[in-house]
Amino acid sequence: MIEVKNLFKSFDGKEVLHDITTTFYNGKVNQIIGQSGSGKTVLMKCTIGLYRADSGEVMYDGRNIVNMTTDEVKKLHQEVGMLFQGSALFDSQTVLENVMFPLEMFSNMTQKEIEARAKFCLSRVNIDPVAFKLAPSEISGGMQKRVAIARAIALNPKYLFCDEPNSGLDPVTSIVIDKLIAEITQEYDITTVVNTHDMNSIMETGDNIVLIRKGNKAWQGSRNDIFSSDNEALNDFVFASQLFKEVKAAQSR
Amino acid sequence: MLLTRIMLVEFFKTIGRYAQLMGRTFSKPDSWKMFWRMMPREMAKLGVDTIGIIVIISLFIGVIMTMQTVMNTENPMLPRYSTGLVLRDTLLLEFSSSIMCLLLAGKVGSNIASEIGSMRITEQIDALEVMGVNSASYLILPKIVGLVLFMPVLVILSSFLGLAGGMGVAYFTDLITLDDFIYGIQYAFIPFYLTQAIIKSFFFGFIISSVSAFYGYFAYGGALDVGRASTNAVVNSSILILLSNIVLTQILLN
């Protein structure tokens, strides 16, 4: 579980996050949603420790990352897996080497065990063994995301962060990635935080959703609460689409 | 006045960031196994792959310098062997140790800056950090160690090839006899000149790799910014090589 308490963050005197307090639960897909520029990526990066918050607390099962030294943050990061928006696979390594990388850095396994674990992770995300020896640039965007998920889970993380996992993907592949993230969250009982503004994702997998608007937490709830909520910020965001407006109107009838 | 102050603040900020980055770079690697795997690869990529251009440039410079020296120093007071002597000392003292490093700053420096800069803008460096890897040490240290260790090889190779070029002129033309040329390159040889060239190459190798890595590491934005970082890396490492060359020459020759 990750608890964020009274988090503030500014850049060059401009406040980007204002007094954010929320909780990301274990075994659930926690989503940070909001418009582009609302501050959700900054919230995620402050939560991970890539940006240092101006004030407030981010408690990883009781451990406050904001007060940690660089070495302590590094140690905590070994319990964290992350899927980046652009996958962030290492160009100079093959698909298999990318997944083996964290194991080679931080595990005491033999080379054989490392390879076996990496292959297991890749098969878990349905990557064909033919692709193991390919470079990241030789596989599709959807496959790159799946390889990045395999790399993120290689060290059995307690916390998984996904920054816009569906960006640049077609709707079918997006659903595959969403389902994969949800399955892995439950299978490994990890705290997953997904940064998204994709409505399909939100309605498919959002167990615990935090809406950020202009740097403030505007709403929190589950996907089942969305249609019944009369929160103005939420309605502005969700029902910006005519389709969802009609769905809500149909539901209220 | 205000502009000077702003520039000074920026200058010291840059020095501070560079020092901080080097502090992180020279901290203990997270995995020695990975370091020993990466270092020879970097040595091959930054050093061995540069041999081709070193061969071409050094040979031609040796040829041209020999021809120029013979044709522009027609003085009966000058001994015939002076061409070999001039070429040898010029190669060892300046061309192979300094000018060659300026050329390498262009090739190797832009390579390092654009590689690390691309990793920065595609979030690969963030990915390393989130995994708990010291990205500076993992990415930059093998490059610095690899290049610094390989630089003396390039400098010595360049000197020999320059001399070979000059020897080629002596052999294939009648500008100077081969005997005079060989006598010249052996005459009054001071072995410390070779030591000096090697010492300089260590410093210049460090400047090229660390300064280029610095500009790549702090690149942000898009492809254009990586290009800008690459240009800054080449320009600034060249300036630093020229400045440190004055200081090193002063120290070493005294």
PDB file of C-alpha atoms in Angstrom, chain A:
ATOM      1  CA  MET A   1       0.000   0.000   0.000  1.00  0.00           C
ATOM      2  CA  ILE A   2       1.208   3.507  -0.822  1.00  0.00           C
ATOM      3  CA  GLU A   3      -0.140   6.458   1.138  1.00  0.00           C
ATOM      4  CA  VAL A   4       0.344   9.965  -0.204  1.00  0.00           C
ATOM      5  CA  LYS A   5      -0.169  12.658   2.438  1.00  0.00           C
ATOM      6  CA  ASN A   6      -0.387  16.434   1.885  1.00  0.00           C
ATOM      7  CA  LEU A   7       1.943  16.391  -1.109  1.00  0.00           C
ATOM      8  CA  PHE A   8       3.066  19.711  -2.604  1.00  0.00           C
ATOM      9  CA  LYS A   9       5.313  20.189  -5.624  1.00  0.00           C
ATOM     10  CA  SER A  10       6.351  23.338  -7.502  1.00  0.00           C
ATOM     11  CA  PHE A  11       8.619  24.024 -10.470  1.00  0.00           C
ATOM     12  CA  ASP A  12      10.295  27.465 -10.636  1.00  0.00           C
ATOM     13  CA  GLY A  13       7.763  28.872  -8.190  1.00  0.00           C
ATOM     14  CA  LYS A  14       4.764  27.484 -10.088  1.00  0.00           C
ATOM     15  CA  GLU A  15       2.719  25.093  -7.987  1.00  0.00           C
ATOM     16  CA  VAL A  16       1.955  21.897  -9.912  1.00  0.00           C
ATOM     17  CA  LEU A  17       0.615  19.727  -7.091  1.00  0.00           C
ATOM     18  CA  HIS A  18      -1.400  21.166  -4.221  1.00  0.00           C
ATOM     19  CA  ASP A  19      -2.034  19.232  -1.022  1.00  0.00           C
ATOM     20  CA  ILE A  20      -2.628  15.796  -2.545  1.00  0.00           C
ATOM     21  CA  THR A  21      -3.717  13.118  -0.080  1.00  0.00           C
ATOM     22  CA  THR A  22      -4.676   9.684  -1.333  1.00  0.00           C
ATOM     23  CA  THR A  23      -4.067   5.966  -0.907  1.00  0.00           C
ATOM     24  CA  PHE A  24      -3.067   3.367  -3.500  1.00  0.00           C
ATOM     25  CA  TYR A  25      -4.178  -0.082  -2.384  1.00  0.00           C
ATOM     26  CA  ASN A  26      -2.480  -3.442  -2.554  1.00  0.00           C
ATOM     27  CA  GLY A  27      -3.800  -5.950  -5.115  1.00  0.00           C
ATOM     28  CA  LYS A  28      -5.794  -3.277  -6.926  1.00  0.00           C
ATOM     29  CA  VAL A  29      -5.335  -1.292 -10.103  1.00  0.00           C
ATOM     30  CA  ASN A  30      -5.089   2.268  -8.796  1.00  0.00           C
ATOM     31  CA  GLN A  31      -5.482   4.875 -11.507  1.00  0.00           C
ATOM     32  CA  ILE A  32      -4.471   8.508 -11.624  1.00  0.00           C
ATOM     33  CA  ILE A  33      -6.658  10.185 -14.213  1.00  0.00           C
ATOM     34  CA  GLY A  34      -6.992  13.717 -15.500  1.00  0.00           C
ATOM     35  CA  GLN A  35      -6.524  15.946 -18.490  1.00  0.00           C
ATOM     36  CA  SER A  36      -3.124  16.488 -20.073  1.00  0.00           C
ATOM     37  CA  GLY A  37      -1.198  19.002 -17.972  1.00  0.00           C
ATOM     38  CA  SER A  38      -3.294  18.392 -14.855  1.00  0.00           C
ATOM     39  CA  GLY A  39      -0.281  17.136 -12.866  1.00  0.00           C
ATOM     40  CA  LYS A  40      -0.840  13.375 -12.914  1.00  0.00           C
ATOM     41  CA  THR A  41       2.618  12.540 -14.301  1.00  0.00           C
ATOM     42  CA  VAL A  42       4.217  14.826 -11.710  1.00  0.00           C
ATOM     43  CA  LEU A  43       2.192  13.056  -9.000  1.00  0.00           C
ATOM     44  CA  MET A  44       3.395   9.688 -10.258  1.00  0.00           C
ATOM     45  CA  LYS A  45       7.025  10.820 -10.505  1.00  0.00           C
ATOM     46  CA  CYS A  46       6.860  12.335  -6.971  1.00  0.00           C
ATOM     47  CA  THR A  47       5.360   9.089  -5.701  1.00  0.00           C
ATOM     48  CA  ILE A  48       8.170   7.040  -7.263  1.00  0.00           C
ATOM     49  CA  GLY A  49      10.845   9.477  -6.133  1.00  0.00           C
ATOM     50  CA  LEU A  50      11.991  10.622  -9.580  1.00  0.00           C
ATOM     51  CA  TYR A  51      10.960  14.121  -8.425  1.00  0.00           C
ATOM     52  CA  ARG A  52      11.479  15.135  -4.816  1.00  0.00           C
ATOM     53  CA  ALA A  53       8.294  16.597  -3.308  1.00  0.00           C
ATOM     54  CA  ASP A  54       8.498  20.055  -1.710  1.00  0.00           C
ATOM     55  CA  SER A  55       6.597  18.783   1.316  1.00  0.00           C
ATOM     56  CA  GLY A  56       4.315  15.972   2.352  1.00  0.00           C
ATOM     57  CA  GLU A  57       4.773  12.238   2.729  1.00  0.00           C
ATOM     58  CA  VAL A  58       4.740   9.238   0.406  1.00  0.00           C
ATOM     59  CA  MET A  59       4.615   6.124   2.570  1.00  0.00           C
ATOM     60  CA  TYR A  60       5.529   2.781   1.007  1.00  0.00           C
ATOM     61  CA  ASP A  61       4.110   0.386   3.614  1.00  0.00           C
ATOM     62  CA  GLY A  62       5.230   2.765   6.331  1.00  0.00           C
ATOM     63  CA  ARG A  63       8.482   3.940   4.693  1.00  0.00           C
ATOM     64  CA  ASN A  64       8.507   7.618   3.706  1.00  0.00           C
ATOM     65  CA  ILE A  65      10.328   8.068   0.377  1.00  0.00           C
ATOM     66  CA  VAL A  66      10.373  11.872   0.715  1.00  0.00           C
ATOM     67  CA  ASN A  67      12.788  11.728   3.680  1.00  0.00           C
ATOM     68  CA  MET A  68      14.964   8.923   2.333  1.00  0.00           C
ATOM     69  CA  THR A  69      18.617   9.321   1.369  1.00  0.00           C
ATOM     70  CA  THR A  70      19.614   8.556  -2.236  1.00  0.00           C
ATOM     71  CA  ASP A  71      20.881   5.122  -1.215  1.00  0.00           C
ATOM     72  CA  GLU A  72      17.641   4.318   0.617  1.00  0.00           C
ATOM     73  CA  VAL A  73      15.607   5.388  -2.440  1.00  0.00           C
ATOM     74  CA  LYS A  74      17.806   3.150  -4.627  1.00  0.00           C
ATOM     75  CA  LYS A  75      17.135   0.210  -2.317  1.00  0.00           C
ATOM     76  CA  LEU A  76      13.389   0.878  -2.348  1.00  0.00           C
ATOM     77  CA  HIS A  77      13.437   1.147  -6.138  1.00  0.00           C
ATOM     78  CA  GLN A  78      14.530  -2.472  -6.313  1.00  0.00           C
ATOM     79  CA  GLU A  79      11.000  -3.284  -5.093  1.00  0.00           C
ATOM     80  CA  VAL A  80       9.468  -1.122  -7.828  1.00  0.00           C
ATOM     81  CA  GLY A  81       8.697  -1.994 -11.444  1.00  0.00           C
ATOM     82  CA  MET A  82       7.738   0.633 -13.969  1.00  0.00           C
ATOM     83  CA  LEU A  83       6.205   0.656 -17.419  1.00  0.00           C
ATOM     84  CA  PHE A  84       7.028   3.897 -19.211  1.00  0.00           C
ATOM     85  CA  GLN A  85       4.882   5.665 -21.791  1.00  0.00           C
ATOM     86  CA  GLY A  86       7.366   4.922 -24.585  1.00  0.00           C
ATOM     87  CA  SER A  87       8.316   1.518 -23.079  1.00  0.00           C
ATOM     88  CA  ALA A  88      11.905   2.754 -22.442  1.00  0.00           C
ATOM     89  CA  LEU A  89      13.459  -0.540 -23.513  1.00  0.00           C
ATOM     90  CA  PHE A  90      17.235  -0.392 -23.943  1.00  0.00           C
ATOM     91  CA  ASP A  91      17.996  -0.048 -27.670  1.00  0.00           C
ATOM     92  CA  SER A  92      21.394  -1.684 -27.363  1.00  0.00           C
ATOM     93  CA  GLN A  93      19.965  -4.918 -25.923  1.00  0.00           C
ATOM     94  CA  THR A  94      17.737  -7.644 -27.307  1.00  0.00           C
ATOM     95  CA  VAL A  95      14.262  -8.348 -25.938  1.00  0.00           C
ATOM     96  CA  LEU A  96      15.604 -11.152 -23.734  1.00  0.00           C
ATOM     97  CA  GLU A  97      18.563  -9.086 -22.512  1.00  0.00           C
ATOM     98  CA  ASN A  98      16.205  -6.250 -21.553  1.00  0.00           C
ATOM     99  CA  VAL A  99      14.293  -8.572 -19.232  1.00  0.00           C
ATOM    100  CA  MET A 100      17.483 -10.171 -17.919  1.00  0.00           C
ATOM    101  CA  PHE A 101      18.953  -6.752 -17.098  1.00  0.00           C
ATOM    102  CA  PRO A 102      17.410  -6.115 -13.629  1.00  0.00           C
ATOM    103  CA  LEU A 103      18.124  -9.709 -12.640  1.00  0.00           C
ATOM    104  CA  GLU A 104      21.763  -9.375 -13.650  1.00  0.00           C
ATOM    105  CA  MET A 105      22.066  -6.126 -11.727  1.00  0.00           C
ATOM    106  CA  PHE A 106      20.424  -7.125  -8.483  1.00  0.00           C
ATOM    107  CA  SER A 107      19.910 -10.864  -8.128  1.00  0.00           C
ATOM    108  CA  ASN A 108      22.330 -13.534  -6.986  1.00  0.00           C
ATOM    109  CA  MET A 109      21.029 -16.024  -9.550  1.00  0.00           C
ATOM    110  CA  THR A 110      23.303 -17.919 -11.918  1.00  0.00           C
ATOM    111  CA  GLN A 111      23.272 -16.942 -15.595  1.00  0.00           C
ATOM    112  CA  LYS A 112      21.151 -20.010 -16.369  1.00  0.00           C
ATOM    113  CA  GLU A 113      18.588 -19.127 -13.691  1.00  0.00           C
ATOM    114  CA  ILE A 114      18.482 -15.511 -14.879  1.00  0.00           C
ATOM    115  CA  GLU A 115      17.778 -16.603 -18.436  1.00  0.00           C
ATOM    116  CA  ALA A 116      15.102 -19.045 -17.293  1.00  0.00           C
ATOM    117  CA  ARG A 117      13.387 -16.372 -15.162  1.00  0.00           C
ATOM    118  CA  ALA A 118      13.510 -13.826 -18.027  1.00  0.00           C
ATOM    119  CA  LYS A 119      12.017 -16.366 -20.440  1.00  0.00           C
ATOM    120  CA  PHE A 120       9.288 -17.170 -17.928  1.00  0.00           C
ATOM    121  CA  CYS A 121       8.402 -13.459 -17.563  1.00  0.00           C
ATOM    122  CA  LEU A 122       8.327 -13.034 -21.345  1.00  0.00           C
ATOM    123  CA  SER A 123       6.093 -16.054 -21.791  1.00  0.00           C
ATOM    124  CA  ARG A 124       3.837 -14.696 -19.000  1.00  0.00           C
ATOM    125  CA  VAL A 125       3.197 -11.622 -21.134  1.00  0.00           C
ATOM    126  CA  ASN A 126       2.711 -13.815 -24.225  1.00  0.00           C
ATOM    127  CA  ILE A 127       5.862 -12.942 -26.129  1.00  0.00           C
ATOM    128  CA  ASP A 128       6.739 -15.514 -28.750  1.00  0.00           C
ATOM    129  CA  PRO A 129      10.241 -17.035 -28.235  1.00  0.00           C
ATOM    130  CA  VAL A 130      11.045 -16.048 -31.837  1.00  0.00           C
ATOM    131  CA  ALA A 131      11.129 -12.423 -30.651  1.00  0.00           C
ATOM    132  CA  PHE A 132      13.584 -13.038 -27.791  1.00  0.00           C
ATOM    133  CA  LYS A 133      16.628 -12.306 -29.929  1.00  0.00           C
ATOM    134  CA  LEU A 134      15.140  -9.292 -31.686  1.00  0.00           C
ATOM    135  CA  ALA A 135      16.003  -5.685 -30.922  1.00  0.00           C
ATOM    136  CA  PRO A 136      13.206  -3.518 -29.407  1.00  0.00           C
ATOM    137  CA  SER A 137      13.028  -1.519 -32.647  1.00  0.00           C
ATOM    138  CA  GLU A 138      12.155  -4.711 -34.546  1.00  0.00           C
ATOM    139  CA  ILE A 139       8.958  -5.447 -32.591  1.00  0.00           C
ATOM    140  CA  SER A 140       5.581  -3.683 -32.561  1.00  0.00           C
ATOM    141  CA  GLY A 141       4.522  -1.027 -30.026  1.00  0.00           C
ATOM    142  CA  GLY A 142       2.191  -3.457 -28.261  1.00  0.00           C
ATOM    143  CA  MET A 143       4.950  -6.055 -27.965  1.00  0.00           C
ATOM    144  CA  GLN A 144       7.327  -3.412 -26.642  1.00  0.00           C
ATOM    145  CA  LYS A 145       4.822  -2.618 -23.879  1.00  0.00           C
ATOM    146  CA  ARG A 146       4.515  -6.308 -23.009  1.00  0.00           C
ATOM    147  CA  VAL A 147       8.310  -6.707 -22.916  1.00  0.00           C
ATOM    148  CA  ALA A 148       8.478  -3.639 -20.655  1.00  0.00           C
ATOM    149  CA  ILE A 149       5.904  -5.275 -18.348  1.00  0.00           C
ATOM    150  CA  ALA A 150       7.989  -8.470 -18.332  1.00  0.00           C
ATOM    151  CA  ARG A 151      11.053  -6.420 -17.385  1.00  0.00           C
ATOM    152  CA  ALA A 152       9.077  -4.608 -14.679  1.00  0.00           C
ATOM    153  CA  ILE A 153       7.960  -7.871 -13.025  1.00  0.00           C
ATOM    154  CA  ALA A 154      11.281  -9.716 -13.402  1.00  0.00           C
ATOM    155  CA  LEU A 155      12.385  -8.965  -9.842  1.00  0.00           C
ATOM    156  CA  ASN A 156       8.946  -9.704  -8.315  1.00  0.00           C
ATOM    157  CA  PRO A 157       8.202  -6.076  -7.437  1.00  0.00           C
ATOM    158  CA  LYS A 158       5.856  -5.043  -4.627  1.00  0.00           C
ATOM    159  CA  TYR A 159       4.848  -1.906  -6.507  1.00  0.00           C
ATOM    160  CA  LEU A 160       4.149  -1.463 -10.218  1.00  0.00           C
ATOM    161  CA  PHE A 161       3.828   1.936 -11.899  1.00  0.00           C
ATOM    162  CA  CYS A 162       2.496   2.348 -15.428  1.00  0.00           C
ATOM    163  CA  ASP A 163       2.697   5.719 -17.165  1.00  0.00           C
ATOM    164  CA  GLU A 164       0.038   5.912 -19.872  1.00  0.00           C
ATOM    165  CA  PRO A 165       0.376   2.249 -20.877  1.00  0.00           C
ATOM    166  CA  ASN A 166      -2.060   2.628 -23.779  1.00  0.00           C
ATOM    167  CA  SER A 167      -0.547   5.626 -25.468  1.00  0.00           C
ATOM    168  CA  GLY A 168       0.062   4.987 -29.155  1.00  0.00           C
ATOM    169  CA  LEU A 169      -1.760   1.643 -29.144  1.00  0.00           C
ATOM    170  CA  ASP A 170      -4.870   0.576 -31.034  1.00  0.00           C
ATOM    171  CA  PRO A 171      -8.030  -0.147 -28.956  1.00  0.00           C
ATOM    172  CA  VAL A 172      -7.654  -3.934 -29.167  1.00  0.00           C
ATOM    173  CA  THR A 173      -4.006  -3.945 -28.060  1.00  0.00           C
ATOM    174  CA  SER A 174      -4.885  -1.395 -25.347  1.00  0.00           C
ATOM    175  CA  ILE A 175      -7.399  -3.801 -23.866  1.00  0.00           C
ATOM    176  CA  VAL A 176      -4.820  -6.613 -23.958  1.00  0.00           C
ATOM    177  CA  ILE A 177      -2.325  -4.442 -22.060  1.00  0.00           C
ATOM    178  CA  ASP A 178      -4.980  -3.308 -19.536  1.00  0.00           C
ATOM    179  CA  LYS A 179      -6.041  -6.870 -18.838  1.00  0.00           C
ATOM    180  CA  LEU A 180      -2.439  -7.988 -18.513  1.00  0.00           C
ATOM    181  CA  ILE A 181      -1.747  -5.262 -15.952  1.00  0.00           C
ATOM    182  CA  ALA A 182      -4.904  -6.196 -14.000  1.00  0.00           C
ATOM    183  CA  GLU A 183      -4.046  -9.925 -14.063  1.00  0.00           C
ATOM    184  CA  ILE A 184      -0.465  -9.347 -12.924  1.00  0.00           C
ATOM    185  CA  THR A 185      -1.661  -7.057 -10.121  1.00  0.00           C
ATOM    186  CA  GLN A 186      -3.903  -9.776  -8.700  1.00  0.00           C
ATOM    187  CA  GLU A 187      -1.589 -12.694  -9.469  1.00  0.00           C
ATOM    188  CA  TYR A 188       1.413 -11.157  -7.673  1.00  0.00           C
ATOM    189  CA  ASP A 189      -0.669  -9.145  -5.169  1.00  0.00           C
ATOM    190  CA  ILE A 190       1.151  -5.898  -5.908  1.00  0.00           C
ATOM    191  CA  THR A 191       0.220  -2.246  -5.589  1.00  0.00           C
ATOM    192  CA  THR A 192      -0.277  -1.008  -9.134  1.00  0.00           C
ATOM    193  CA  VAL A 193      -0.561   2.669  -9.996  1.00  0.00           C
ATOM    194  CA  VAL A 194      -1.597   3.503 -13.565  1.00  0.00           C
ATOM    195  CA  ASN A 195      -1.474   6.982 -15.000  1.00  0.00           C
ATOM    196  CA  THR A 196      -4.059   7.246 -17.770  1.00  0.00           C
ATOM    197  CA  HIS A 197      -6.651   9.360 -19.512  1.00  0.00           C
ATOM    198  CA  ASP A 198      -7.999   6.499 -21.575  1.00  0.00           C
ATOM    199  CA  MET A 199     -11.701   6.017 -20.758  1.00  0.00           C
ATOM    200  CA  ASN A 200     -11.697   2.360 -21.856  1.00  0.00           C
ATOM    201  CA  SER A 201      -8.906   1.646 -19.379  1.00  0.00           C
ATOM    202  CA  ILE A 202     -10.715   3.480 -16.639  1.00  0.00           C
ATOM    203  CA  MET A 203     -13.978   1.609 -17.185  1.00  0.00           C
ATOM    204  CA  GLU A 204     -12.264  -1.767 -17.670  1.00  0.00           C
ATOM    205  CA  THR A 205      -9.750  -1.898 -14.841  1.00  0.00           C
ATOM    206  CA  GLY A 206     -10.070   1.104 -12.505  1.00  0.00           C
ATOM    207  CA  ASP A 207     -10.458  -0.355  -9.000  1.00  0.00           C
ATOM    208  CA  ASN A 208      -9.420   2.832  -7.258  1.00  0.00           C
ATOM    209  CA  ILE A 209      -9.427   6.029  -9.290  1.00  0.00           C
ATOM    210  CA  VAL A 210      -7.969   9.414  -8.327  1.00  0.00           C
ATOM    211  CA  LEU A 211      -8.930  12.380 -10.491  1.00  0.00           C
ATOM    212  CA  ILE A 212      -6.394  15.215 -10.626  1.00  0.00           C
ATOM    213  CA  ARG A 213      -7.516  18.606 -11.832  1.00  0.00           C
ATOM    214  CA  LYS A 214      -5.209  21.631 -11.985  1.00  0.00           C
ATOM    215  CA  GLY A 215      -2.870  20.035  -9.455  1.00  0.00           C
ATOM    216  CA  ASN A 216      -5.603  19.227  -6.926  1.00  0.00           C
ATOM    217  CA  LYS A 217      -7.278  15.940  -6.087  1.00  0.00           C
ATOM    218  CA  ALA A 218     -10.785  16.477  -7.436  1.00  0.00           C
ATOM    219  CA  TRP A 219     -12.362  13.074  -6.839  1.00  0.00           C
ATOM    220  CA  GLN A 220     -11.611   9.521  -5.718  1.00  0.00           C
ATOM    221  CA  GLY A 221     -13.674   6.369  -6.179  1.00  0.00           C
ATOM    222  CA  SER A 222     -14.012   3.186  -8.207  1.00  0.00           C
ATOM    223  CA  ARG A 223     -15.180   2.704 -11.793  1.00  0.00           C
ATOM    224  CA  ASN A 224     -18.598   1.680 -10.448  1.00  0.00           C
ATOM    225  CA  ASP A 225     -18.996   5.092  -8.794  1.00  0.00           C
ATOM    226  CA  ILE A 226     -18.314   7.076 -11.962  1.00  0.00           C
ATOM    227  CA  PHE A 227     -21.812   7.050 -13.474  1.00  0.00           C
ATOM    228  CA  SER A 228     -23.536   7.784 -10.191  1.00  0.00           C
ATOM    229  CA  SER A 229     -21.245  10.609  -9.136  1.00  0.00           C
ATOM    230  CA  ASP A 230     -22.376  14.216  -9.431  1.00  0.00           C
ATOM    231  CA  ASN A 231     -18.834  15.540  -8.985  1.00  0.00           C
ATOM    232  CA  GLU A 232     -18.488  18.395 -11.464  1.00  0.00           C
ATOM    233  CA  ALA A 233     -14.802  17.851 -12.221  1.00  0.00           C
ATOM    234  CA  LEU A 234     -15.384  14.141 -12.822  1.00  0.00           C
ATOM    235  CA  ASN A 235     -18.375  14.769 -15.059  1.00  0.00           C
ATOM    236  CA  ASP A 236     -16.444  17.378 -17.064  1.00  0.00           C
ATOM    237  CA  PHE A 237     -13.649  14.866 -17.628  1.00  0.00           C
ATOM    238  CA  VAL A 238     -15.598  11.665 -18.184  1.00  0.00           C
ATOM    239  CA  PHE A 239     -18.527  13.073 -20.116  1.00  0.00           C
ATOM    240  CA  ALA A 240     -16.456  15.196 -22.443  1.00  0.00           C
ATOM    241  CA  SER A 241     -17.267  12.441 -24.924  1.00  0.00           C
ATOM    242  CA  GLN A 242     -20.776  12.450 -26.445  1.00  0.00           C
ATOM    243  CA  LEU A 243     -20.842   8.654 -26.236  1.00  0.00           C
ATOM    244  CA  PHE A 244     -20.417   8.614 -22.467  1.00  0.00           C
ATOM    245  CA  LYS A 245     -22.976  11.425 -22.107  1.00  0.00           C
ATOM    246  CA  GLU A 246     -25.484   9.222 -23.907  1.00  0.00           C
ATOM    247  CA  VAL A 247     -24.558   6.193 -21.773  1.00  0.00           C
ATOM    248  CA  LYS A 248     -25.159   8.232 -18.621  1.00  0.00           C
ATOM    249  CA  ALA A 249     -28.453   9.574 -19.954  1.00  0.00           C
ATOM    250  CA  ALA A 250     -29.560   6.033 -20.834  1.00  0.00           C
ATOM    251  CA  GLN A 251     -28.576   4.790 -17.368  1.00  0.00           C
ATOM    252  CA  SER A 252     -30.479   7.564 -15.604  1.00  0.00           C
ATOM    253  CA  ARG A 253     -33.612   6.709 -17.636  1.00  0.00           C
TER     254      ARG A 253
END
